[in-house]
XYZ file of N, CA and C in Angstrom:
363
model
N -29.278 65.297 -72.483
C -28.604 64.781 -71.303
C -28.027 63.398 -71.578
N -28.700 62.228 -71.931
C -28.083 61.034 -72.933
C -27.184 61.662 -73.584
N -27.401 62.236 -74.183
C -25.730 62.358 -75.067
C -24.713 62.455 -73.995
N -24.485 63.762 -73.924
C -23.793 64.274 -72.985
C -23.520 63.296 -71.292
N -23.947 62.295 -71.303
C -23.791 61.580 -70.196
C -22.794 59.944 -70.645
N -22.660 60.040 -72.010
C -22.321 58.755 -72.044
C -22.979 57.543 -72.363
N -24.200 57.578 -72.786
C -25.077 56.560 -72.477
C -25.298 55.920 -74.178
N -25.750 54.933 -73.875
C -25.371 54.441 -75.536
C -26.278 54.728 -76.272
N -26.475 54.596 -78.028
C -27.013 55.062 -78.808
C -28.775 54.762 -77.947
N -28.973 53.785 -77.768
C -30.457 52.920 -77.456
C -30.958 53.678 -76.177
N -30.259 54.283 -75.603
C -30.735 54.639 -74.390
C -30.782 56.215 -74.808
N -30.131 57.326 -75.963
C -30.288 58.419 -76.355
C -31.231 58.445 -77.273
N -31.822 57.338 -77.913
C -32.881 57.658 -78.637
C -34.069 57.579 -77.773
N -34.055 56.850 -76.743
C -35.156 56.456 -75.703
C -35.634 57.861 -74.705
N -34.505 58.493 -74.623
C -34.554 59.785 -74.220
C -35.274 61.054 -75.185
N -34.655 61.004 -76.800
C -34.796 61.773 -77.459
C -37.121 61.608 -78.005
N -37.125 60.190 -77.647
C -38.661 59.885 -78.031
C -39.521 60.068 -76.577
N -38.830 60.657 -75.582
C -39.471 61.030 -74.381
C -39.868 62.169 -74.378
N -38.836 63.146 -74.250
C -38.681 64.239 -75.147
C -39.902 65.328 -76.200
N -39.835 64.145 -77.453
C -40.137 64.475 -78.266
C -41.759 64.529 -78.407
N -42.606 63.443 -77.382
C -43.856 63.096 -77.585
C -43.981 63.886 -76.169
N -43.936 64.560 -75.353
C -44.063 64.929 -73.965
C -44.472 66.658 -74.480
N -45.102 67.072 -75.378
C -45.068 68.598 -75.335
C -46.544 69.350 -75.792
N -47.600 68.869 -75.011
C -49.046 69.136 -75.452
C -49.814 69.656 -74.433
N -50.276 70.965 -74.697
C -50.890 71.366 -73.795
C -52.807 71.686 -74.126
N -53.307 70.930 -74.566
C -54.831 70.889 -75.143
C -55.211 72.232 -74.417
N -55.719 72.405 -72.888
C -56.841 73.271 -72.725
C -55.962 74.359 -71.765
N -56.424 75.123 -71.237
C -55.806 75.647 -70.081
C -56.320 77.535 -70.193
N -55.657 78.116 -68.418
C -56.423 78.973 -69.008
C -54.841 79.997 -69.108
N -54.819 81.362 -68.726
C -53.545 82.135 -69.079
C -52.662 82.007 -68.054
N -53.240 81.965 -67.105
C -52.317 81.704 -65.713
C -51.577 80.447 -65.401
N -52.279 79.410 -66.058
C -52.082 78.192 -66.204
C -50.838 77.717 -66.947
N -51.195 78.135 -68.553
C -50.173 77.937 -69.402
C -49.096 79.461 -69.519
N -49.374 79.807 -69.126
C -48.043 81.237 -68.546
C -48.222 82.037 -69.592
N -49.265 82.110 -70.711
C -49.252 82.363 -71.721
C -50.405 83.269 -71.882
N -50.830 83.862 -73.142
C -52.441 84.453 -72.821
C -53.084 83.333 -73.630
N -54.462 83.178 -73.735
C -55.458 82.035 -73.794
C -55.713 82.086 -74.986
N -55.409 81.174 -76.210
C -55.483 81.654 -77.612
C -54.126 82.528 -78.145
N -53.383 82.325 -77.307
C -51.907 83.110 -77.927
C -51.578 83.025 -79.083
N -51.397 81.633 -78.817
C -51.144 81.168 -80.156
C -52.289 81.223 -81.725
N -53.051 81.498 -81.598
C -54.054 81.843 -82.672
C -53.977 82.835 -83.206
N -53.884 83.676 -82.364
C -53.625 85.589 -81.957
C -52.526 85.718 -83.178
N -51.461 84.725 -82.550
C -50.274 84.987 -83.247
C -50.362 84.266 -84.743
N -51.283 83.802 -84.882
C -51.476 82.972 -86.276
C -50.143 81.873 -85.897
N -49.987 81.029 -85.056
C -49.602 79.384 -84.786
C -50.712 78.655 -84.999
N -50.425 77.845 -85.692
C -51.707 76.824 -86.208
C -51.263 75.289 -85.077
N -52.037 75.404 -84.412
C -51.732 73.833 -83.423
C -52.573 72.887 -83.500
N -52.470 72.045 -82.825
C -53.294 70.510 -82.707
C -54.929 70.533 -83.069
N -55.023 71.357 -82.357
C -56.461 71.587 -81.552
C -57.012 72.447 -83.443
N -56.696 73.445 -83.714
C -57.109 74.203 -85.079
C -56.722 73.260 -86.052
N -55.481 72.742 -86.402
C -55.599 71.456 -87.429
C -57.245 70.546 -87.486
N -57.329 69.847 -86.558
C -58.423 69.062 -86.295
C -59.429 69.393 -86.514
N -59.792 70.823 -86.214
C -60.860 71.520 -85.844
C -60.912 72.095 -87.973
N -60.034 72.664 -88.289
C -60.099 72.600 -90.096
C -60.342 71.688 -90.667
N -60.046 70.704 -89.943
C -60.289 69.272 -91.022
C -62.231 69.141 -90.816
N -62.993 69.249 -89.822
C -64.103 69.315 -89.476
C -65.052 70.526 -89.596
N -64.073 71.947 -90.130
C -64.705 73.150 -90.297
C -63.753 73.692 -91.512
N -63.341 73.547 -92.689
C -62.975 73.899 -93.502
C -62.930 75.309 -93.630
N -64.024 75.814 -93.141
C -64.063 77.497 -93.042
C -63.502 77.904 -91.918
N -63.095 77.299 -91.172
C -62.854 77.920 -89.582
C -61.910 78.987 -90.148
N -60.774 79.148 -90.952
C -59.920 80.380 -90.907
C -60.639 81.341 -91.059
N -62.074 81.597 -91.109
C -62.396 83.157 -90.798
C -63.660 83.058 -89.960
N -63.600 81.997 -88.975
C -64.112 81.296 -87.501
C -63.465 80.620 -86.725
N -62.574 81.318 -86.272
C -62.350 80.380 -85.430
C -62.650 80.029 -84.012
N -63.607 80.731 -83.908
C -64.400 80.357 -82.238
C -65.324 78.976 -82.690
N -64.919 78.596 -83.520
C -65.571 76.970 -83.950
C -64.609 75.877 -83.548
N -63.284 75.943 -82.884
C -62.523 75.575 -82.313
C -63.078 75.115 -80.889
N -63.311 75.735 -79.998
C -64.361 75.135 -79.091
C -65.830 74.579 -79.568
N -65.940 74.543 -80.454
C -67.121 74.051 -80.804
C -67.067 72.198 -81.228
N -65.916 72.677 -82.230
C -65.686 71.439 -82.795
C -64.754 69.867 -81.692
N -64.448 69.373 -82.366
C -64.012 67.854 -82.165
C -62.421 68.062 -81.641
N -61.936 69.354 -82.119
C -60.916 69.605 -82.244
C -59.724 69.376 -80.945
N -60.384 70.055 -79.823
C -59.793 69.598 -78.557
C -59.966 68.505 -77.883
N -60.827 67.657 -78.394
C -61.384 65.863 -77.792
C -59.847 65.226 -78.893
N -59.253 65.663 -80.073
C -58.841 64.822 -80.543
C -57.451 65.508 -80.379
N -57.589 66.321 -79.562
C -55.748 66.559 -79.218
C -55.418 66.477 -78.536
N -56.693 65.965 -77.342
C -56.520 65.090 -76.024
C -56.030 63.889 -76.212
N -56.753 63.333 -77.844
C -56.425 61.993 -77.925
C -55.080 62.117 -78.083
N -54.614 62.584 -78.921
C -53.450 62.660 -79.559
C -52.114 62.879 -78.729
N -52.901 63.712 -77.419
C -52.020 63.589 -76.342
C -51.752 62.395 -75.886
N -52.714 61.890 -75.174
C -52.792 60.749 -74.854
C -52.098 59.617 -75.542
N -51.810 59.006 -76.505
C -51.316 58.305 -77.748
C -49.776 58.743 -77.609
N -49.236 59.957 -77.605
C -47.804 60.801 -77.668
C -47.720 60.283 -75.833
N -48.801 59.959 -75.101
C -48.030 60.239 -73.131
C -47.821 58.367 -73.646
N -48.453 57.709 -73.946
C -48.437 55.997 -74.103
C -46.510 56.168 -74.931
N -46.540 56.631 -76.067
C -45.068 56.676 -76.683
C -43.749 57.178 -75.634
N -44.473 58.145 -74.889
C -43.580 58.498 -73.680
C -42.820 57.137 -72.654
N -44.306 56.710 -72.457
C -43.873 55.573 -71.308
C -43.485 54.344 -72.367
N -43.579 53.740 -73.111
C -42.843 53.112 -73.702
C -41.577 53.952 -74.052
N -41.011 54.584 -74.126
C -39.583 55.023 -74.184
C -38.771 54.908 -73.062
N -39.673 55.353 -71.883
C -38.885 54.891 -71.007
C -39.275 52.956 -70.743
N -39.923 53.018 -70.717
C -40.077 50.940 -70.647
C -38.655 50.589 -71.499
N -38.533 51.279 -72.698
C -37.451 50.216 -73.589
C -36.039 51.086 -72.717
N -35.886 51.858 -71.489
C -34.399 51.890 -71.088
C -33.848 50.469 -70.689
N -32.937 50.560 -70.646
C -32.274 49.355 -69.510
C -32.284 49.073 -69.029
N -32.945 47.577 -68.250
C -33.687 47.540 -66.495
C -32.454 47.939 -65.448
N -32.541 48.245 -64.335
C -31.819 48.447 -63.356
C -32.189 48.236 -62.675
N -31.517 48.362 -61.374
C -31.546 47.593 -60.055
C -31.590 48.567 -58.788
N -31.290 49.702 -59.514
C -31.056 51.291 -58.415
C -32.523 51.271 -58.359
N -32.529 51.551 -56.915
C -34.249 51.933 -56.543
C -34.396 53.592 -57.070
N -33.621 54.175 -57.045
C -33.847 55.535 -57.384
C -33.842 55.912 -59.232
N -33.389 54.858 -59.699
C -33.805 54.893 -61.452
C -34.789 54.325 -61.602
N -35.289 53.324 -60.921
C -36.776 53.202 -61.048
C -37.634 53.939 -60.315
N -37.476 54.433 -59.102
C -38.087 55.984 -58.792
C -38.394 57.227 -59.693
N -37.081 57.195 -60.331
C -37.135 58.141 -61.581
C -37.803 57.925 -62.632
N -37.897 56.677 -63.421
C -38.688 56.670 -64.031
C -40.113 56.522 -63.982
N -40.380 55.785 -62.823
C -41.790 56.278 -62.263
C -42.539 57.932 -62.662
N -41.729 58.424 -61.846
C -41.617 59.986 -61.589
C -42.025 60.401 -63.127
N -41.276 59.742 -64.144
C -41.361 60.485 -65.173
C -42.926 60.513 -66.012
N -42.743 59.087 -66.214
C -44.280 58.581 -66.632
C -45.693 59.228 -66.133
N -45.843 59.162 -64.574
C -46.504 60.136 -63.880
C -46.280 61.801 -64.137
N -45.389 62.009 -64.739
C -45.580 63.730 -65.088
C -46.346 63.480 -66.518
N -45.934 62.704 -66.894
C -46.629 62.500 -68.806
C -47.939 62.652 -68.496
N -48.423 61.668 -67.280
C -49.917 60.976 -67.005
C -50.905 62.793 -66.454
N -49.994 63.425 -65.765
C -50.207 64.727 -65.260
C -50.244 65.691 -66.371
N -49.336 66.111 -67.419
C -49.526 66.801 -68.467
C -50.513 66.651 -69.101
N -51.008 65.440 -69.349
C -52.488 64.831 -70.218
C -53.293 65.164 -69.633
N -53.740 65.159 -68.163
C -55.140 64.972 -67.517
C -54.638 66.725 -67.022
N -53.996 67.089 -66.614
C -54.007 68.467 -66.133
C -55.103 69.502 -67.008
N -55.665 70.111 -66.341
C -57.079 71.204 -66.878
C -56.798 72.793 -66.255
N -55.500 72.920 -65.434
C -55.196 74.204 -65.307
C -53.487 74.427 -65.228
C-alpha cells in the first residue's frame, strides 16, 4: 500500500517492517487459527515453535509430541513478542502527524500486534 500510495522510500520500508514482523501465531486451537491444530507438522512445515523445540530435543523428528513438552512455544512467544516491539517501532519511525485519525490508526495498529501476541484462541 506505501508503494502504491506515493509515500516515500522511509515511510515504505516502515510499512514493509510492519508487515514483515506481524505474522506469528504460537498456540491456538482449529477453529481459532482456521486451520487444523498441528497442520502444519502434518504437512511437514517446520515453524517457530519445532525449530526451538529441535534445538532442545534433537530427536524430536521422530517425537514430536515433545513440542508441547519442550521450551519451544515459551520461546516463540518470545520471539513473537520481540517481532510485535519491531512492529511498533516501525510504526513510531512514520512521520509524526497532526490528523487525529493517523494517529488513531496507528494506535489501532500497534494494539492488533499487542492482540496477535497475547491472543490464546
Amino acid at each position: 500500500m506505501a508503494l502504491s500510495s506515493d509515500q516515500t522510500p522511509e515511510v515504505a520500508m516502515s510499512a514493509f517492517e510492519y508487515g514483515k514482523n506481524l505474522a506469528y501465531d504460537v498456540t491456538g486451537t482449529s477453529a481459532s487459527l482456521g486451520k487444523g491444530s498441528l497442520s502444519d507438522i502434518r504437512q511437514g512445515i517446520v515453524t517457530a515453535p519445532i525449530l526451538f523445540a529441535m534445538e532442545e530435543f534433537p530427536w524430536l523428528k521422530s517425537a514430536l509430541e515433545y513440542v508441547w513438552k519442550s521450551r519451544g512455544i515459551q520461546m516463540t512467544t518470545e520471539l513473537a513478542i520481540k517481532h510485535a516491539n519491531l512492529v511498533a517501532a516501525a510504526i513510531d519511525s512514520l512521520p509524526e502527524s497532526s490528523n487525529i485519525d493517523v494517529t488513531k490508526s496507528r494506535h489501532a495498529l500497534i494494539n492488533l500486534t499487542r492482540i496477535l501476541v497475547t491472543r490464546n484462541k
